[in-house]
Amino acid sequence: MHELGIAFHLIDTVIDVAHENKVSHVKSVTISLGEVSGVIPSYLNSVWEWACKKHEETQGTLLHIKNVEAITYCEDCKKKYPTIQYGKICPHCGSEHTYLVQGNEFTLNEIEVD
């Protein structure tokens, strides 16, 4: 479960930002998580709660996850489509000349403090 490592890395980043800004406690953290990022939101939430208890600055810190839909772009017909539903093959023209334009993000958006 790589979500545990991700949670620890995120908490370390949040604590670093808190210390840089002379903040003693973080109320909540908001991230954007892509649909095809490889991170399972429910697992991340579970390990987040457990890992936050290990640090005074993050005890009770809430994790808010904004889901980002995976969207693929077709270079041949110039159209976008939902990646999860259709995969790499463009449903509009059948081309394989496609690439992911969003949906694999893992972005720290906001840190709210007391």
PDB file of C-alpha atoms in Angstrom:
ATOM      1  CA  MET A   1       0.000   0.000   0.000  1.00  0.00           C
ATOM      2  CA  HIS A   2       1.905   3.032  -1.251  1.00  0.00           C
ATOM      3  CA  GLU A   3      -0.760   5.337   0.202  1.00  0.00           C
ATOM      4  CA  LEU A   4       1.048   5.153   3.556  1.00  0.00           C
ATOM      5  CA  GLY A   5       4.251   6.525   2.045  1.00  0.00           C
ATOM      6  CA  ILE A   6       2.257   9.202   0.229  1.00  0.00           C
ATOM      7  CA  ALA A   7       0.506  10.212   3.454  1.00  0.00           C
ATOM      8  CA  PHE A   8       3.829  10.505   5.303  1.00  0.00           C
ATOM      9  CA  HIS A   9       5.364  12.548   2.500  1.00  0.00           C
ATOM     10  CA  LEU A  10       2.342  14.861   2.401  1.00  0.00           C
ATOM     11  CA  ILE A  11       2.385  15.282   6.182  1.00  0.00           C
ATOM     12  CA  ASP A  12       6.120  16.063   6.104  1.00  0.00           C
ATOM     13  CA  THR A  13       5.467  18.737   3.478  1.00  0.00           C
ATOM     14  CA  VAL A  14       2.582  20.202   5.474  1.00  0.00           C
ATOM     15  CA  ILE A  15       4.677  20.295   8.666  1.00  0.00           C
ATOM     16  CA  ASP A  16       7.538  22.002   6.800  1.00  0.00           C
ATOM     17  CA  VAL A  17       5.144  24.682   5.514  1.00  0.00           C
ATOM     18  CA  ALA A  18       3.633  25.081   8.991  1.00  0.00           C
ATOM     19  CA  HIS A  19       7.083  25.571  10.560  1.00  0.00           C
ATOM     20  CA  GLU A  20       8.119  28.056   7.856  1.00  0.00           C
ATOM     21  CA  ASN A  21       5.011  30.091   8.688  1.00  0.00           C
ATOM     22  CA  LYS A  22       5.274  29.688  12.477  1.00  0.00           C
ATOM     23  CA  VAL A  23       2.032  27.706  12.672  1.00  0.00           C
ATOM     24  CA  SER A  24       1.609  25.228  15.511  1.00  0.00           C
ATOM     25  CA  HIS A  25      -1.420  23.295  14.221  1.00  0.00           C
ATOM     26  CA  VAL A  26      -2.940  22.527  10.827  1.00  0.00           C
ATOM     27  CA  LYS A  27      -6.738  22.335  10.668  1.00  0.00           C
ATOM     28  CA  SER A  28      -7.160  20.811   7.192  1.00  0.00           C
ATOM     29  CA  VAL A  29      -5.365  19.951   3.977  1.00  0.00           C
ATOM     30  CA  THR A  30      -6.946  19.955   0.514  1.00  0.00           C
ATOM     31  CA  ILE A  31      -5.466  17.993  -2.380  1.00  0.00           C
ATOM     32  CA  SER A  32      -6.440  17.295  -5.979  1.00  0.00           C
ATOM     33  CA  LEU A  33      -6.248  13.617  -6.823  1.00  0.00           C
ATOM     34  CA  GLY A  34      -6.458  12.359 -10.393  1.00  0.00           C
ATOM     35  CA  GLU A  35      -8.703   9.464 -11.297  1.00  0.00           C
ATOM     36  CA  VAL A  36      -5.758   7.536 -12.756  1.00  0.00           C
ATOM     37  CA  SER A  37      -3.107   8.685 -10.272  1.00  0.00           C
ATOM     38  CA  GLY A  38      -2.823   5.199  -8.817  1.00  0.00           C
ATOM     39  CA  VAL A  39      -3.832   6.443  -5.356  1.00  0.00           C
ATOM     40  CA  ILE A  40      -6.991   5.015  -3.786  1.00  0.00           C
ATOM     41  CA  PRO A  41      -8.788   7.842  -1.943  1.00  0.00           C
ATOM     42  CA  SER A  42     -10.344   5.633   0.748  1.00  0.00           C
ATOM     43  CA  TYR A  43      -6.945   4.066   1.555  1.00  0.00           C
ATOM     44  CA  LEU A  44      -5.303   7.472   1.660  1.00  0.00           C
ATOM     45  CA  ASN A  45      -7.969   8.777   4.042  1.00  0.00           C
ATOM     46  CA  SER A  46      -7.495   5.792   6.347  1.00  0.00           C
ATOM     47  CA  VAL A  47      -3.726   6.063   6.583  1.00  0.00           C
ATOM     48  CA  TRP A  48      -3.943   9.874   6.770  1.00  0.00           C
ATOM     49  CA  GLU A  49      -5.938   9.717  10.005  1.00  0.00           C
ATOM     50  CA  TRP A  50      -3.503   7.225  11.500  1.00  0.00           C
ATOM     51  CA  ALA A  51      -0.358   9.080  10.362  1.00  0.00           C
ATOM     52  CA  CYS A  52      -1.624  12.490  11.540  1.00  0.00           C
ATOM     53  CA  LYS A  53      -1.742  11.207  15.104  1.00  0.00           C
ATOM     54  CA  LYS A  54       2.044  10.780  15.011  1.00  0.00           C
ATOM     55  CA  HIS A  55       2.717  14.542  14.852  1.00  0.00           C
ATOM     56  CA  GLU A  56       1.556  17.282  17.191  1.00  0.00           C
ATOM     57  CA  GLU A  57       1.045  19.739  14.311  1.00  0.00           C
ATOM     58  CA  THR A  58      -1.328  17.413  12.436  1.00  0.00           C
ATOM     59  CA  GLN A  59      -3.334  15.702  15.158  1.00  0.00           C
ATOM     60  CA  GLY A  60      -6.966  15.850  14.023  1.00  0.00           C
ATOM     61  CA  THR A  61      -6.096  17.433  10.670  1.00  0.00           C
ATOM     62  CA  LEU A  62      -8.790  16.762   8.076  1.00  0.00           C
ATOM     63  CA  LEU A  63      -7.927  15.672   4.539  1.00  0.00           C
ATOM     64  CA  HIS A  64     -10.164  16.994   1.760  1.00  0.00           C
ATOM     65  CA  ILE A  65      -9.778  15.274  -1.605  1.00  0.00           C
ATOM     66  CA  LYS A  66     -10.928  16.907  -4.846  1.00  0.00           C
ATOM     67  CA  ASN A  67     -11.273  14.244  -7.511  1.00  0.00           C
ATOM     68  CA  VAL A  68      -9.943  15.114 -10.968  1.00  0.00           C
ATOM     69  CA  GLU A  69     -11.536  13.264 -13.888  1.00  0.00           C
ATOM     70  CA  ALA A  70      -9.135  11.594 -16.313  1.00  0.00           C
ATOM     71  CA  ILE A  71      -9.437  13.164 -19.773  1.00  0.00           C
ATOM     72  CA  THR A  72      -7.599  12.056 -22.912  1.00  0.00           C
ATOM     73  CA  TYR A  73      -6.951  14.123 -26.062  1.00  0.00           C
ATOM     74  CA  CYS A  74      -6.861  12.701 -29.586  1.00  0.00           C
ATOM     75  CA  GLU A  75      -4.195  14.223 -31.812  1.00  0.00           C
ATOM     76  CA  ASP A  76      -5.973  13.081 -34.985  1.00  0.00           C
ATOM     77  CA  CYS A  77      -9.531  14.362 -34.508  1.00  0.00           C
ATOM     78  CA  LYS A  78      -8.629  17.005 -31.881  1.00  0.00           C
ATOM     79  CA  LYS A  79     -11.346  15.877 -29.453  1.00  0.00           C
ATOM     80  CA  LYS A  80     -11.240  15.058 -25.749  1.00  0.00           C
ATOM     81  CA  TYR A  81     -12.947  12.113 -24.081  1.00  0.00           C
ATOM     82  CA  PRO A  82     -13.215  10.385 -20.663  1.00  0.00           C
ATOM     83  CA  THR A  83     -10.193   8.123 -20.241  1.00  0.00           C
ATOM     84  CA  ILE A  84     -11.735   5.609 -17.828  1.00  0.00           C
ATOM     85  CA  GLN A  85     -14.624   4.888 -20.159  1.00  0.00           C
ATOM     86  CA  TYR A  86     -12.642   4.557 -23.408  1.00  0.00           C
ATOM     87  CA  GLY A  87      -8.976   4.017 -22.582  1.00  0.00           C
ATOM     88  CA  LYS A  88      -6.296   4.827 -25.155  1.00  0.00           C
ATOM     89  CA  ILE A  89      -8.450   4.361 -28.286  1.00  0.00           C
ATOM     90  CA  CYS A  90     -10.369   7.489 -29.316  1.00  0.00           C
ATOM     91  CA  PRO A  91     -14.126   6.774 -29.349  1.00  0.00           C
ATOM     92  CA  HIS A  92     -14.648   9.485 -31.992  1.00  0.00           C
ATOM     93  CA  CYS A  93     -12.233   8.338 -34.718  1.00  0.00           C
ATOM     94  CA  GLY A  94     -10.594   5.108 -33.477  1.00  0.00           C
ATOM     95  CA  SER A  95      -7.105   6.613 -33.372  1.00  0.00           C
ATOM     96  CA  GLU A  96      -4.399   5.477 -30.964  1.00  0.00           C
ATOM     97  CA  HIS A  97      -2.608   8.846 -31.222  1.00  0.00           C
ATOM     98  CA  THR A  98      -3.892  10.021 -27.871  1.00  0.00           C
ATOM     99  CA  TYR A  99      -2.493  11.309 -24.625  1.00  0.00           C
ATOM    100  CA  LEU A 100      -3.708  12.015 -21.110  1.00  0.00           C
ATOM    101  CA  VAL A 101      -4.311  15.726 -20.479  1.00  0.00           C
ATOM    102  CA  GLN A 102      -5.547  15.464 -16.897  1.00  0.00           C
ATOM    103  CA  GLY A 103      -6.302  12.860 -14.300  1.00  0.00           C
ATOM    104  CA  ASN A 104      -2.945  11.677 -12.966  1.00  0.00           C
ATOM    105  CA  GLU A 105      -2.448  14.655 -10.625  1.00  0.00           C
ATOM    106  CA  PHE A 106      -1.581  14.607  -6.975  1.00  0.00           C
ATOM    107  CA  THR A 107      -1.490  18.263  -5.993  1.00  0.00           C
ATOM    108  CA  LEU A 108      -1.416  19.949  -2.609  1.00  0.00           C
ATOM    109  CA  ASN A 109      -3.912  22.801  -3.036  1.00  0.00           C
ATOM    110  CA  GLU A 110      -4.489  24.307   0.384  1.00  0.00           C
ATOM    111  CA  ILE A 111      -3.394  24.165   3.995  1.00  0.00           C
ATOM    112  CA  GLU A 112      -5.863  25.638   6.489  1.00  0.00           C
ATOM    113  CA  VAL A 113      -4.612  26.561   9.926  1.00  0.00           C
ATOM    114  CA  ASP A 114      -6.283  27.408  13.232  1.00  0.00           C
TER     115      ASP A 114
END
